[in-house]
Short mmCIF file of C-alpha atoms in Angstrom, two decimals:
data_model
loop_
_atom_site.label_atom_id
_atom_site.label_comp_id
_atom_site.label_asym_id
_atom_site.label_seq_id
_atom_site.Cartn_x
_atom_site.Cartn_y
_atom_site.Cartn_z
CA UNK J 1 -68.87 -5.77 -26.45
CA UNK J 2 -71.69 -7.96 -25.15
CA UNK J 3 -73.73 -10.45 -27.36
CA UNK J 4 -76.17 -12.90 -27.14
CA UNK J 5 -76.70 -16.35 -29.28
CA UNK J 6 -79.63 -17.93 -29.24
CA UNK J 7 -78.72 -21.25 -31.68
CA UNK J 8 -82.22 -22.58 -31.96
CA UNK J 9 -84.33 -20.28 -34.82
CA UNK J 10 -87.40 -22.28 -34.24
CA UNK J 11 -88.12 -25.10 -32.37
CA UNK J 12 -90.82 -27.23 -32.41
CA UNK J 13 -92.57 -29.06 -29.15
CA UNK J 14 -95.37 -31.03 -28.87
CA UNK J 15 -98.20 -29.75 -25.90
CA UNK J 16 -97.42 -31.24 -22.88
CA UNK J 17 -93.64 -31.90 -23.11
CA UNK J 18 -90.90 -30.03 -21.83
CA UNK J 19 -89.11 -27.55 -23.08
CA UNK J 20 -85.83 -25.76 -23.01
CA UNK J 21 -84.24 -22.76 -24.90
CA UNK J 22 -80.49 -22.15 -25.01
CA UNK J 23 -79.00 -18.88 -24.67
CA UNK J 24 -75.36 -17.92 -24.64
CA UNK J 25 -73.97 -14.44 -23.70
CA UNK J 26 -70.76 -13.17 -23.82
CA UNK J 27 -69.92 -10.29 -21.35
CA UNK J 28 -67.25 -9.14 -19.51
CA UNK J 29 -68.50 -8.29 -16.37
CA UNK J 30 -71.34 -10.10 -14.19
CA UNK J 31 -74.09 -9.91 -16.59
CA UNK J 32 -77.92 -8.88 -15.90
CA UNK J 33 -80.12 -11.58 -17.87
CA UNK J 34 -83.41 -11.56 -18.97
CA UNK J 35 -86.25 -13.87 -21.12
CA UNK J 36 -89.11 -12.29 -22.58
CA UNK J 37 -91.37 -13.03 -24.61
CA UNK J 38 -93.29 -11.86 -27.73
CA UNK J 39 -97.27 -12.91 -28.61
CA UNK J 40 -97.93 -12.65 -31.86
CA UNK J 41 -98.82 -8.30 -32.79
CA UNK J 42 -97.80 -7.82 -29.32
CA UNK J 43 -95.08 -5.81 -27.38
CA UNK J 44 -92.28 -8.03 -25.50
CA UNK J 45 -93.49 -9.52 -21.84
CA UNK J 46 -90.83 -10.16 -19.20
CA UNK J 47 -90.53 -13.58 -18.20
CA UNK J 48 -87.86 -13.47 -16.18
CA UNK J 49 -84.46 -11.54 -15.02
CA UNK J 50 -81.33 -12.84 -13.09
CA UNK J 51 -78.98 -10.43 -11.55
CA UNK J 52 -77.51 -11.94 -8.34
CA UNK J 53 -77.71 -14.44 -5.96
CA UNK J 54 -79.85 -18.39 -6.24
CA UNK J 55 -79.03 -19.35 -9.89
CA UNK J 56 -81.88 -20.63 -10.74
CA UNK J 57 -84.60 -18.14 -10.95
CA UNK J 58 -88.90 -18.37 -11.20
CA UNK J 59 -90.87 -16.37 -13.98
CA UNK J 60 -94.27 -16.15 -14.64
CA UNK J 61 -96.21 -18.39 -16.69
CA UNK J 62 -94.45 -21.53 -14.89
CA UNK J 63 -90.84 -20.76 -16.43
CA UNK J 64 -87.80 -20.93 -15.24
CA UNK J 65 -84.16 -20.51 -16.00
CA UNK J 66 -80.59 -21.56 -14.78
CA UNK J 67 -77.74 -19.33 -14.22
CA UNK J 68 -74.29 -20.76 -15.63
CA UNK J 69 -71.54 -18.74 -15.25
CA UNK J 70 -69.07 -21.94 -16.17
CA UNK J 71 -71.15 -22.44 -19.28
CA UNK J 72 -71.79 -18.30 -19.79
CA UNK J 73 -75.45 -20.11 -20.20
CA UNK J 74 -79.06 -18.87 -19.50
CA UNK J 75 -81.51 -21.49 -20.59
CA UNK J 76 -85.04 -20.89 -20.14
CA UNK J 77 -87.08 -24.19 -19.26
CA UNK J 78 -90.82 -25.24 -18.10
CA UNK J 79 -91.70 -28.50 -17.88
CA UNK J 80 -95.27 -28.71 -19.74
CA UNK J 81 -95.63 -26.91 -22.50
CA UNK J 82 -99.66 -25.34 -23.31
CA UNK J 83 -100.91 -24.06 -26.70
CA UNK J 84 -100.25 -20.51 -25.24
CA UNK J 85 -96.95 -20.92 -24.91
CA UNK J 86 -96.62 -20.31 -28.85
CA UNK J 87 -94.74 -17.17 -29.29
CA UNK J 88 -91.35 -15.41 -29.68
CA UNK J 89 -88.47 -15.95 -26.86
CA UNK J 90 -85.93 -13.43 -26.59
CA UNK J 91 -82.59 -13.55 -24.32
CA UNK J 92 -80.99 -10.18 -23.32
CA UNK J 93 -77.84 -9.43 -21.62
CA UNK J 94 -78.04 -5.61 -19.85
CA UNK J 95 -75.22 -3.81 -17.58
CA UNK J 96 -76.51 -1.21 -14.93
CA UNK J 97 -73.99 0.98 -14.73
CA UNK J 98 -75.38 2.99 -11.52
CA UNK J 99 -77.63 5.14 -13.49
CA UNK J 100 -76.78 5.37 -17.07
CA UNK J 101 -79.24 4.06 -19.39
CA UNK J 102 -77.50 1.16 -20.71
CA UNK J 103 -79.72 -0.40 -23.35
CA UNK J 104 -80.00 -4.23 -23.83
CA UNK J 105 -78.47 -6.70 -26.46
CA UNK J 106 -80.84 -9.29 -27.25
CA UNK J 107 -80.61 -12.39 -28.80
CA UNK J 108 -81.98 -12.90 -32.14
CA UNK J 109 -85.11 -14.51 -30.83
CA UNK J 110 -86.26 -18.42 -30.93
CA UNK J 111 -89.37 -18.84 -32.64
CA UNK J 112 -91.85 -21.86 -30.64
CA UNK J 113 -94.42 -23.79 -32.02
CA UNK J 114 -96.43 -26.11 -30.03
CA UNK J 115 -97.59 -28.67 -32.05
CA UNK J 116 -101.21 -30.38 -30.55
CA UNK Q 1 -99.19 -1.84 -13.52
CA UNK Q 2 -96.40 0.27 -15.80
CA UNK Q 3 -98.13 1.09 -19.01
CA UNK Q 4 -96.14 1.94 -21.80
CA UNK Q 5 -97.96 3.58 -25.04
CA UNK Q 6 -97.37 3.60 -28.49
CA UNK Q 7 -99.00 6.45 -30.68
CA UNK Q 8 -99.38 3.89 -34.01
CA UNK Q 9 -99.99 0.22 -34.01
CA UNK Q 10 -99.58 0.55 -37.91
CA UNK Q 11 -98.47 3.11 -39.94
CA UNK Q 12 -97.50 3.50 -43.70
CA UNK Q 13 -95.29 5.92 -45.41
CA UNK Q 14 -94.04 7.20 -48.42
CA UNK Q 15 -90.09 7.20 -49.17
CA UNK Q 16 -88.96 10.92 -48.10
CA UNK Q 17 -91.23 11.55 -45.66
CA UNK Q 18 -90.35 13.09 -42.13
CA UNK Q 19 -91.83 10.37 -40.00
CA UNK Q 20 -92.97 10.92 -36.15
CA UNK Q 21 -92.95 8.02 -33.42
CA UNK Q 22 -94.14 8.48 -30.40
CA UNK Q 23 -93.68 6.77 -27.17
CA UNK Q 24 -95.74 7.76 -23.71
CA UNK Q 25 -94.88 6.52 -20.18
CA UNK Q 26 -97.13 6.95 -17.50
CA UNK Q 27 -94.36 5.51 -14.16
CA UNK Q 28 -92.10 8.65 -14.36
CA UNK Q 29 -89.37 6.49 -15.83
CA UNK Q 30 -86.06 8.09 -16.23
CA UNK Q 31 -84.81 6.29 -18.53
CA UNK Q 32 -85.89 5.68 -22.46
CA UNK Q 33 -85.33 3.46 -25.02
CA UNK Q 34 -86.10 2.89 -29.27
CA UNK Q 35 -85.52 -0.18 -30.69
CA UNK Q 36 -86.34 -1.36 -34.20
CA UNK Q 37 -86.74 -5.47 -34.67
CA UNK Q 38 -86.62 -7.17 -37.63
CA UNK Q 39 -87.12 -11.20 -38.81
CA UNK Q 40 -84.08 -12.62 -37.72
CA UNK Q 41 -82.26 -10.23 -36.17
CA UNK Q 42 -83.56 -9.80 -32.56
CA UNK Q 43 -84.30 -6.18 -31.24
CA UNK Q 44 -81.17 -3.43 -31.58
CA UNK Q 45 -81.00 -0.43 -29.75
CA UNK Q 46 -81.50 3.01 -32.07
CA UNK Q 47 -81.33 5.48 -29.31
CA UNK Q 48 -82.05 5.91 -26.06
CA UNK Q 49 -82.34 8.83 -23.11
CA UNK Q 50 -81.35 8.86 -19.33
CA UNK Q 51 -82.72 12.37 -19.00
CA UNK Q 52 -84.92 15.17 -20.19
CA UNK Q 53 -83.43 16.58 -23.26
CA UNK Q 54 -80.44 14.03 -22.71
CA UNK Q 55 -79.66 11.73 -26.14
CA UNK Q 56 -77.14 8.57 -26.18
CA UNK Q 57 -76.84 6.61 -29.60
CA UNK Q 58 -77.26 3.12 -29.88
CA UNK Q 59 -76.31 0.41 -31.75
CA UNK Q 60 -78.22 1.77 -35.08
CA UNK Q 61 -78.56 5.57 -35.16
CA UNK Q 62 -78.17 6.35 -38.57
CA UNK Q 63 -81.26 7.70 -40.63
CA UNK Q 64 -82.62 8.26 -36.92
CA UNK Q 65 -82.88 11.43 -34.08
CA UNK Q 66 -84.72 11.10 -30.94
CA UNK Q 67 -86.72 14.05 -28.67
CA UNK Q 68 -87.51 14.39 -25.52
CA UNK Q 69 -88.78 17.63 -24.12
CA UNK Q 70 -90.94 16.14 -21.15
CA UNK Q 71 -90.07 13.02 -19.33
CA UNK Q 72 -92.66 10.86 -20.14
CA UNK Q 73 -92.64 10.97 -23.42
CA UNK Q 74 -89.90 9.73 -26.39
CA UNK Q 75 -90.16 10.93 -29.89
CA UNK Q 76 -88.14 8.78 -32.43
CA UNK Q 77 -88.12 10.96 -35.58
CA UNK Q 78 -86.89 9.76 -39.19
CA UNK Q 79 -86.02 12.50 -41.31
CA UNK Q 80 -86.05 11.46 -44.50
CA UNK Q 81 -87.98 7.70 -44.67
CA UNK Q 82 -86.35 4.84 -47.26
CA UNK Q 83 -87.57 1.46 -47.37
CA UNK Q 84 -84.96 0.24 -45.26
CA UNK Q 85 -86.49 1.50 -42.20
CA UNK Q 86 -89.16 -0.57 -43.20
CA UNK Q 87 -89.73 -2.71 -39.43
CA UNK Q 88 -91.36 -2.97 -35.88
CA UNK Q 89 -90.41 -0.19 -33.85
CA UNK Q 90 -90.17 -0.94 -30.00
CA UNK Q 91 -90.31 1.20 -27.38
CA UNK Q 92 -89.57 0.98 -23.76
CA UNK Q 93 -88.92 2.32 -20.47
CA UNK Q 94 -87.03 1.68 -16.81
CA UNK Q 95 -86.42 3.14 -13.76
CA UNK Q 96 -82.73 4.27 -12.66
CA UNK Q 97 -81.70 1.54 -10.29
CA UNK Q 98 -83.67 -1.22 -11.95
CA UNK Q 99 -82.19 -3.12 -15.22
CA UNK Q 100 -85.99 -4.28 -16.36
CA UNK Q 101 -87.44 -2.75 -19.14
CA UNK Q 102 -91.23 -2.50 -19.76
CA UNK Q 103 -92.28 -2.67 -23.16
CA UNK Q 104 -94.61 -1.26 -25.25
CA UNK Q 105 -96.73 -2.70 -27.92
CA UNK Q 106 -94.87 -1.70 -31.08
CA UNK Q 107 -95.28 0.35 -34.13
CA UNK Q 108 -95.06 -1.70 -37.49
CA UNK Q 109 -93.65 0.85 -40.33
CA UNK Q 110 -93.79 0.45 -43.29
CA UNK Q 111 -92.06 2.90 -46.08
CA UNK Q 112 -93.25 2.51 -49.39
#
């Protein structure tokens, strides 16, 4: 069965700095991987997926993350964290199996605060 | 933009009830998902739905059913409400072919 570990509960990060959040999966085939993130009261955002190909992939708000297949890693980075950043980061592992409607395992979520 | 609708931000219950959540898609998705997410334990998959009228269990079923009698919409039903369904309820949506799911904004339950 597929699983995600996200070690870090909460980490804190002062505006300005980088950042990085660690994600392991464990999955027997190539995985699909995706970040997203929560707001607070709000529904979950996509960041950013990896499925193939260059492994290190661009998001949206100026994230990225690296591909390790060696490492079965997924870290999300971005090298200046703003005060918006504050939220809820979730790492899923998915499997398209050619149209079934495979649902995703996500991690249990790494909670950021962005200290001024 | 793929807009995914929740009928509840908010909704409070009594134990025993027979509780409704719905779930509208308006980018002919095929594919349907619930999810319930709770404080330190991520987001796991109740049910989900490839089809019209097509169920698949997830991770969590029990104390859950699902409906879905037109293609945009997903009705997560709890038959009998306890307090341990207490949570955020997520709902989401994907086209066959494509492994990203769009999100909408959540119902908070609580069961009293």
């Amino acid at each position: 069965a597929q699983s995600v570990t996200q070690p870090d509960i909460h980490i804190t990060v002062s505006e300005g700095a980088s950042l990085e959040l660690r994600c392991n999966y464990s999955y027997g085939a190539t995985p699909y991987l995706f970040w997203y993130v929560q707001s607070p009261g709000q529904g979950l955002q996509l960041l950013l997926k990896y499925f193939s190909g260059d492994t290190l992939v661009q998001g949206i708000k100026g994230f990225e993350a690296e591909f390790k297949r060696s490492q079965s890693s997924f870290n999300l980075r971005k090298p200046s964290v703003h005060w918006s950043d504050a939220a809820e980061y979730f790492c899923a592992v998915g499997a398209y199996s050619g149209g079934g409607a495979d649902g995703l395992t996500f991690g249990k979520g790494t909670h950021l605060i962005i200290q001024p | 933009d793929v807009k995914v609708t929740q009928s509840s931000r908010y909704l409070v219950k009594r134990t025993g009830e027979k509780v409704f959540l719905e779930c509208v898609q308006d980018m002919d998705h095929e594919n349907m998902f619930w999810y319930r997410q709770d404080p330190g334990l991520g987001l796991r998959l109740i049910y989900f739905s490839y089809d019209v009228k097509m169920k698949e269990k997830g991770d969590i079923p029990e104390g859950y059913s699902v409906s879905r009698e037109k293609k945009e919409r997903f009705s997560l039903i709890l038959e009998s409400a306890s307090t341990n369904q207490t949570s955020m309820y997520l709902c989401a949506s994907r086209w066959t072919g494509e492994d990203t799911q769009y999100f909408g904004p959540g119902t908070r339950l609580t069961v009293l």
